[in-house]
Amino acid sequence: NAGVTQTPKFQVLKTGQSMTLQCAQDMNHEYMSWYRQDPGMGLRLIHYSVGAGITDQGEVPNGYNVSRSTTEDFPLRLLSAAPSQTSVYFCASSWSSPNTEAFFGQGTRLTVV
Amino acid sequence: LAKTTQPISMDSYEGQEVNITCSHNNIATNDYITWYQQFPSQGPRFIIQGYKTKVTNEVASLFIPADRKSSTLSLPRVSLSDTAVYYCLPAKDTGRRALTFGSGTRLQVQP
């Protein structure tokens, strides 16, 4: 049981490049979400999903796209990377609602130069 | 969404009990109170959750008074490994299906 797996762990992008951050969970959780965490700050919600085919925007969705074609996977796409997107990105999943324990991945540290 | 207020930082020594209080004045009736712990370079980890009164597990205790406008996370006999950021989050059973994090409390445990 791997829990929540994020890939890659580290990534450097040039301004304007696009990429996809991968997130997979093997716990059959309905809820998945993406957060970003800037240095010394709390986590901010980017996008979330309550099930396959259903996604919604969080607090800071601009510049990011998501899709949820399967229960297991919830990729985050950066359309045209900007230095302001330099951050650590965390993916999380939970069983049914935020009232239940959420499991987080180890994070992807992204630097945009 | 309920707004939470926590101390920005706290210092303690090994072996002491640490109490971190979170204020959530406009918490909704169906909100639970959940606490997460985050070590540097790691994702947050669930510690404890409660609705009212007292909840205890192997890691911590959570005290929620009757008016539910605040909650206190209690860490008994902290060690150096408890140095982390602690987040208090109201979590709804309906509505937005994701967690909203504040800035948290940075706990530094010294020898």
Tab-separated table of N, CA, C and O in Angstrom, chain B residues 19-105:
chain	number	residue	atom	x	y	z
B	19	ASN	N	0.435	23.098	24.838
B	19	ASN	CA	-0.964	23.335	24.469
B	19	ASN	C	-1.028	24.424	23.412
B	19	ASN	O	-0.551	25.537	23.638
B	20	ILE	N	-1.608	24.109	22.286
B	20	ILE	CA	-1.771	25.083	21.197
B	20	ILE	C	-3.265	25.340	21.029
B	20	ILE	O	-4.033	24.420	20.750
B	21	THR	N	-3.637	26.595	21.201
B	21	THR	CA	-5.053	26.944	21.118
B	21	THR	C	-5.361	27.597	19.779
B	21	THR	O	-4.606	28.429	19.289
B	22	CYS	N	-6.467	27.208	19.216
B	22	CYS	CA	-6.932	27.729	17.941
B	22	CYS	C	-8.305	28.368	18.150
B	22	CYS	O	-9.185	27.775	18.764
B	23	SER	N	-8.448	29.572	17.649
B	23	SER	CA	-9.727	30.266	17.729
B	23	SER	C	-10.468	30.126	16.410
B	23	SER	O	-9.884	30.332	15.347
B	24	HIS	N	-11.751	29.754	16.476
B	24	HIS	CA	-12.580	29.621	15.260
B	24	HIS	C	-13.974	30.109	15.609
B	24	HIS	O	-14.914	29.324	15.791
B	25	ASN	N	-14.103	31.426	15.697
B	25	ASN	CA	-15.324	32.035	16.221
B	25	ASN	C	-16.578	31.737	15.421
B	25	ASN	O	-17.665	31.644	15.977
B	26	ASN	N	-16.449	31.638	14.087
B	26	ASN	CA	-17.647	31.460	13.266
B	26	ASN	C	-17.754	30.048	12.704
B	26	ASN	O	-18.216	29.846	11.593
B	27	ILE	N	-17.349	29.099	13.510
B	27	ILE	CA	-17.419	27.713	13.055
B	27	ILE	C	-18.871	27.302	12.830
B	27	ILE	O	-19.774	27.701	13.584
B	28	ALA	N	-19.098	26.538	11.776
B	28	ALA	CA	-20.450	26.111	11.441
B	28	ALA	C	-20.837	24.874	12.248
B	28	ALA	O	-19.993	24.145	12.749
B	29	THR	N	-22.135	24.671	12.325
B	29	THR	CA	-22.665	23.586	13.146
B	29	THR	C	-22.112	22.232	12.733
B	29	THR	O	-21.849	21.375	13.580
B	30	ASN	N	-21.931	22.021	11.423
B	30	ASN	CA	-21.495	20.715	10.959
B	30	ASN	C	-19.991	20.627	10.708
B	30	ASN	O	-19.518	19.689	10.074
B	31	ASP	N	-19.237	21.608	11.199
B	31	ASP	CA	-17.782	21.559	11.067
B	31	ASP	C	-17.160	20.701	12.162
B	31	ASP	O	-17.507	20.825	13.334
B	32	TYR	N	-16.226	19.875	11.757
B	32	TYR	CA	-15.350	19.198	12.704
B	32	TYR	C	-14.063	20.019	12.838
B	32	TYR	O	-13.761	20.841	11.984
B	33	ILE	N	-13.332	19.777	13.913
B	33	ILE	CA	-12.035	20.431	14.091
B	33	ILE	C	-10.953	19.375	13.913
B	33	ILE	O	-10.966	18.342	14.582
B	34	THR	N	-10.072	19.655	12.979
B	34	THR	CA	-9.025	18.704	12.650
B	34	THR	C	-7.665	19.372	12.795
B	34	THR	O	-7.513	20.548	12.463
B	35	TRP	N	-6.701	18.643	13.290
B	35	TRP	CA	-5.335	19.153	13.429
B	35	TRP	C	-4.383	18.290	12.602
B	35	TRP	O	-4.475	17.051	12.618
B	36	TYR	N	-3.500	18.999	11.909
B	36	TYR	CA	-2.473	18.338	11.115
B	36	TYR	C	-1.097	18.825	11.571
B	36	TYR	O	-0.934	19.938	12.062
B	37	GLN	N	-0.112	17.969	11.353
B	37	GLN	CA	1.285	18.248	11.696
B	37	GLN	C	2.097	18.189	10.418
B	37	GLN	O	1.881	17.302	9.586
B	38	GLN	N	3.010	19.138	10.256
B	38	GLN	CA	3.860	19.118	9.076
B	38	GLN	C	5.312	19.317	9.457
B	38	GLN	O	5.682	20.331	10.046
B	39	PHE	N	6.144	18.333	9.081
B	39	PHE	CA	7.581	18.438	9.242
B	39	PHE	C	8.165	19.100	8.003
B	39	PHE	O	7.570	19.050	6.921
B	40	PRO	N	9.351	19.699	8.134
B	40	PRO	CA	9.980	20.325	6.955
B	40	PRO	C	10.129	19.344	5.804
B	40	PRO	O	10.472	18.188	6.003
B	41	SER	N	9.807	19.817	4.627
B	41	SER	CA	9.957	19.047	3.382
B	41	SER	C	9.050	17.823	3.319
B	41	SER	O	9.330	16.889	2.557
B	42	GLN	N	8.004	17.807	4.107
B	42	GLN	CA	7.046	16.713	4.053
B	42	GLN	C	5.628	17.259	3.933
B	42	GLN	O	5.358	18.406	4.276
B	43	GLY	N	4.708	16.395	3.479
B	43	GLY	CA	3.309	16.770	3.454
B	43	GLY	C	2.715	16.712	4.858
B	43	GLY	O	3.234	16.035	5.741
B	44	PRO	N	1.610	17.430	5.075
B	44	PRO	CA	0.955	17.392	6.396
B	44	PRO	C	0.479	15.986	6.747
B	44	PRO	O	0.186	15.174	5.858
B	45	ARG	N	0.405	15.751	8.043
B	45	ARG	CA	-0.034	14.435	8.537
B	45	ARG	C	-1.149	14.651	9.549
B	45	ARG	O	-1.020	15.495	10.447
B	46	PHE	N	-2.213	13.908	9.420
B	46	PHE	CA	-3.352	13.994	10.331
B	46	PHE	C	-2.918	13.617	11.745
B	46	PHE	O	-2.212	12.643	11.962
B	47	ILE	N	-3.345	14.433	12.731
B	47	ILE	CA	-3.053	14.105	14.130
B	47	ILE	C	-4.315	13.669	14.845
B	47	ILE	O	-4.369	12.596	15.440
B	48	ILE	N	-5.345	14.513	14.821
B	48	ILE	CA	-6.516	14.261	15.639
B	48	ILE	C	-7.684	15.082	15.125
B	48	ILE	O	-7.489	16.108	14.472
B	49	GLN	N	-8.882	14.598	15.405
B	49	GLN	CA	-10.084	15.299	14.981
B	49	GLN	C	-11.154	15.160	16.046
B	49	GLN	O	-11.245	14.123	16.706
B	50	GLY	N	-11.980	16.219	16.199
B	50	GLY	CA	-13.059	16.144	17.168
B	50	GLY	C	-14.200	17.064	16.806
B	50	GLY	O	-14.051	17.948	15.947
B	51	TYR	N	-15.326	16.861	17.452
B	51	TYR	CA	-16.480	17.734	17.247
B	51	TYR	C	-16.770	18.558	18.503
B	51	TYR	O	-17.016	19.756	18.432
B	52	LYS	N	-16.751	17.905	19.661
B	52	LYS	CA	-16.919	18.613	20.929
B	52	LYS	C	-16.318	17.790	22.065
B	52	LYS	O	-15.939	16.628	21.862
B	53	THR	N	-16.203	18.385	23.189
B	53	THR	CA	-15.610	17.838	24.422
B	53	THR	C	-14.158	17.441	24.204
B	53	THR	O	-13.363	18.228	23.743
B	54	LYS	N	-13.819	16.206	24.513
B	54	LYS	CA	-12.410	15.807	24.508
B	54	LYS	C	-12.221	14.540	23.699
B	54	LYS	O	-13.006	13.604	23.771
B	55	VAL	N	-11.151	14.556	22.910
B	55	VAL	CA	-10.757	13.380	22.148
B	55	VAL	C	-9.290	13.112	22.456
B	55	VAL	O	-8.485	14.051	22.521
B	56	THR	N	-8.940	11.858	22.631
B	56	THR	CA	-7.546	11.498	22.914
B	56	THR	C	-7.143	10.319	22.059
B	56	THR	O	-7.912	9.382	21.876
B	57	ASN	N	-5.934	10.396	21.506
B	57	ASN	CA	-5.357	9.232	20.831
B	57	ASN	C	-3.926	9.053	21.319
B	57	ASN	O	-3.513	9.679	22.303
B	58	GLU	N	-3.170	8.214	20.651
B	58	GLU	CA	-1.833	7.890	21.132
B	58	GLU	C	-0.845	9.043	20.955
B	58	GLU	O	0.244	9.017	21.508
B	59	VAL	N	-1.247	10.045	20.194
B	59	VAL	CA	-0.338	11.146	19.896
B	59	VAL	C	-0.675	12.395	20.690
B	59	VAL	O	0.217	13.105	21.167
B	60	ALA	N	-1.978	12.717	20.822
B	60	ALA	CA	-2.375	14.004	21.372
B	60	ALA	C	-3.775	13.932	21.956
B	60	ALA	O	-4.481	12.933	21.812
B	61	SER	N	-4.152	15.032	22.606
B	61	SER	CA	-5.528	15.224	23.064
B	61	SER	C	-6.068	16.502	22.456
B	61	SER	O	-5.303	17.448	22.196
B	62	LEU	N	-7.347	16.509	22.236
B	62	LEU	CA	-8.006	17.684	21.668
B	62	LEU	C	-9.166	18.057	22.581
B	62	LEU	O	-10.025	17.213	22.861
B	63	PHE	N	-9.140	19.325	23.026
B	63	PHE	CA	-10.188	19.816	23.911
B	63	PHE	C	-11.017	20.860	23.154
B	63	PHE	O	-10.470	21.829	22.617
B	64	ILE	N	-12.327	20.656	23.136
B	64	ILE	CA	-13.227	21.600	22.468
B	64	ILE	C	-14.319	21.973	23.459
B	64	ILE	O	-15.084	21.116	23.902
B	65	PRO	N	-14.408	23.260	23.842
B	65	PRO	CA	-15.431	23.663	24.813
B	65	PRO	C	-16.819	23.620	24.196
B	65	PRO	O	-16.975	23.453	22.990
B	66	ALA	N	-17.809	23.791	25.036
B	66	ALA	CA	-19.197	23.642	24.602
B	66	ALA	C	-19.572	24.634	23.490
B	66	ALA	O	-20.327	24.297	22.585
B	67	ASP	N	-19.036	25.853	23.536
B	67	ASP	CA	-19.409	26.821	22.509
B	67	ASP	C	-18.661	26.602	21.187
B	67	ASP	O	-18.989	27.220	20.176
B	68	ARG	N	-17.665	25.739	21.199
B	68	ARG	CA	-16.898	25.344	19.989
B	68	ARG	C	-16.232	26.518	19.283
B	68	ARG	O	-15.853	26.399	18.117
B	69	LYS	N	-16.037	27.611	19.980
B	69	LYS	CA	-15.377	28.761	19.343
B	69	LYS	C	-13.860	28.664	19.390
B	69	LYS	O	-13.149	29.515	18.847
B	70	SER	N	-13.362	27.654	20.070
B	70	SER	CA	-11.918	27.442	20.109
B	70	SER	C	-11.657	25.963	20.314
B	70	SER	O	-12.584	25.192	20.620
B	71	SER	N	-10.420	25.573	20.133
B	71	SER	CA	-10.009	24.202	20.444
B	71	SER	C	-8.547	24.242	20.873
B	71	SER	O	-7.801	25.156	20.490
B	72	THR	N	-8.148	23.277	21.682
B	72	THR	CA	-6.771	23.227	22.168
B	72	THR	C	-6.188	21.853	21.904
B	72	THR	O	-6.733	20.839	22.340
B	73	LEU	N	-5.086	21.853	21.178
B	73	LEU	CA	-4.321	20.633	20.942
B	73	LEU	C	-3.312	20.504	22.063
B	73	LEU	O	-2.546	21.433	22.324
B	74	SER	N	-3.299	19.363	22.717
B	74	SER	CA	-2.365	19.133	23.813
B	74	SER	C	-1.412	18.006	23.443
B	74	SER	O	-1.836	16.898	23.116
B	75	LEU	N	-0.112	18.313	23.494
B	75	LEU	CA	0.937	17.332	23.211
B	75	LEU	C	1.649	17.030	24.521
B	75	LEU	O	2.336	17.891	25.071
B	76	PRO	N	1.502	15.832	25.049
B	76	PRO	CA	2.120	15.516	26.337
B	76	PRO	C	3.597	15.211	26.176
B	76	PRO	O	3.995	14.511	25.248
B	77	ARG	N	4.417	15.738	27.030
B	77	ARG	CA	5.836	15.389	27.103
B	77	ARG	C	6.489	15.413	25.713
B	77	ARG	O	6.884	14.379	25.158
B	78	VAL	N	6.604	16.600	25.150
B	78	VAL	CA	7.141	16.714	23.799
B	78	VAL	C	8.612	16.322	23.753
B	78	VAL	O	9.343	16.412	24.742
B	79	SER	N	9.018	15.904	22.572
B	79	SER	CA	10.416	15.593	22.311
B	79	SER	C	10.881	16.436	21.120
B	79	SER	O	10.079	17.135	20.487
B	80	LEU	N	12.165	16.351	20.822
B	80	LEU	CA	12.712	17.128	19.708
B	80	LEU	C	11.993	16.816	18.403
B	80	LEU	O	11.839	17.681	17.533
B	81	SER	N	11.548	15.590	18.278
B	81	SER	CA	10.887	15.158	17.039
B	81	SER	C	9.488	15.755	16.873
B	81	SER	O	8.867	15.573	15.828
B	82	ASP	N	8.994	16.442	17.885
B	82	ASP	CA	7.698	17.118	17.761
B	82	ASP	C	7.833	18.515	17.167
B	82	ASP	O	6.831	19.208	16.955
B	83	THR	N	9.061	18.947	16.912
B	83	THR	CA	9.284	20.226	16.243
B	83	THR	C	8.672	20.161	14.850
B	83	THR	O	9.061	19.346	14.018
B	84	ALA	N	7.678	21.025	14.616
B	84	ALA	CA	6.912	20.968	13.374
B	84	ALA	C	5.961	22.156	13.332
B	84	ALA	O	5.892	22.954	14.273
B	85	VAL	N	5.220	22.264	12.252
B	85	VAL	CA	4.138	23.242	12.144
B	85	VAL	C	2.827	22.506	12.370
B	85	VAL	O	2.612	21.422	11.795
B	86	TYR	N	1.956	23.079	13.180
B	86	TYR	CA	0.684	22.455	13.520
B	86	TYR	C	-0.459	23.335	12.996
B	86	TYR	O	-0.528	24.532	13.273
B	87	TYR	N	-1.337	22.708	12.241
B	87	TYR	CA	-2.455	23.419	11.619
B	87	TYR	C	-3.777	22.980	12.237
B	87	TYR	O	-4.031	21.791	12.402
B	88	CYS	N	-4.600	23.970	12.518
B	88	CYS	CA	-5.964	23.737	12.986
B	88	CYS	C	-6.894	24.018	11.810
B	88	CYS	O	-6.811	25.083	11.198
B	89	LEU	N	-7.760	23.080	11.472
B	89	LEU	CA	-8.651	23.265	10.334
B	89	LEU	C	-10.071	22.867	10.679
B	89	LEU	O	-10.308	21.747	11.135
B	90	PRO	N	-11.030	23.765	10.436
B	90	PRO	CA	-12.413	23.300	10.456
B	90	PRO	C	-12.658	22.507	9.178
B	90	PRO	O	-12.167	22.878	8.120
B	91	ALA	N	-13.357	21.401	9.262
B	91	ALA	CA	-13.591	20.560	8.087
B	91	ALA	C	-15.077	20.294	7.974
B	91	ALA	O	-15.698	19.761	8.881
B	92	LYS	N	-15.624	20.651	6.839
B	92	LYS	CA	-17.055	20.499	6.636
B	92	LYS	C	-17.381	19.116	6.111
B	92	LYS	O	-16.607	18.488	5.413
B	93	ASP	N	-18.559	18.699	6.417
B	93	ASP	CA	-19.072	17.458	5.848
B	93	ASP	C	-19.791	17.728	4.536
B	93	ASP	O	-20.043	16.818	3.771
B	94	THR	N	-20.095	18.973	4.268
B	94	THR	CA	-20.777	19.334	3.019
B	94	THR	C	-20.110	20.572	2.447
B	94	THR	O	-19.245	21.168	3.078
B	95	GLY	N	-20.499	20.949	1.241
B	95	GLY	CA	-19.918	22.146	0.651
B	95	GLY	C	-18.567	21.847	0.042
B	95	GLY	O	-18.352	20.791	-0.551
B	96	ARG	N	-17.632	22.759	0.197
B	96	ARG	CA	-16.320	22.577	-0.403
B	96	ARG	C	-15.683	21.308	0.161
B	96	ARG	O	-15.511	21.175	1.362
B	97	ARG	N	-15.293	20.403	-0.703
B	97	ARG	CA	-14.795	19.100	-0.277
B	97	ARG	C	-13.279	19.083	-0.236
B	97	ARG	O	-12.657	18.187	-0.762
B	98	ALA	N	-12.689	20.079	0.354
B	98	ALA	CA	-11.244	20.080	0.498
B	98	ALA	C	-10.903	20.913	1.726
B	98	ALA	O	-11.710	21.687	2.211
B	99	LEU	N	-9.701	20.740	2.220
B	99	LEU	CA	-9.280	21.408	3.442
B	99	LEU	C	-8.753	22.798	3.143
B	99	LEU	O	-8.125	23.021	2.109
B	100	THR	N	-8.985	23.713	4.054
B	100	THR	CA	-8.451	25.062	3.958
B	100	THR	C	-7.466	25.274	5.087
B	100	THR	O	-7.841	25.239	6.262
B	101	PHE	N	-6.206	25.493	4.716
B	101	PHE	CA	-5.145	25.660	5.708
B	101	PHE	C	-4.896	27.127	5.997
B	101	PHE	O	-4.924	27.958	5.099
B	102	GLY	N	-4.632	27.430	7.280
B	102	GLY	CA	-4.138	28.746	7.639
B	102	GLY	C	-2.617	28.704	7.675
B	102	GLY	O	-1.997	27.847	7.034
B	103	SER	N	-2.032	29.590	8.436
B	103	SER	CA	-0.570	29.670	8.505
B	103	SER	C	0.027	28.703	9.507
B	103	SER	O	1.216	28.412	9.462
B	104	GLY	N	-0.780	28.199	10.448
B	104	GLY	CA	-0.292	27.222	11.401
B	104	GLY	C	0.534	27.823	12.526
B	104	GLY	O	0.824	29.020	12.560
B	105	THR	N	0.911	26.949	13.469
B	105	THR	CA	1.766	27.314	14.594
B	105	THR	C	3.073	26.544	14.480
B	105	THR	O	3.066	25.315	14.445
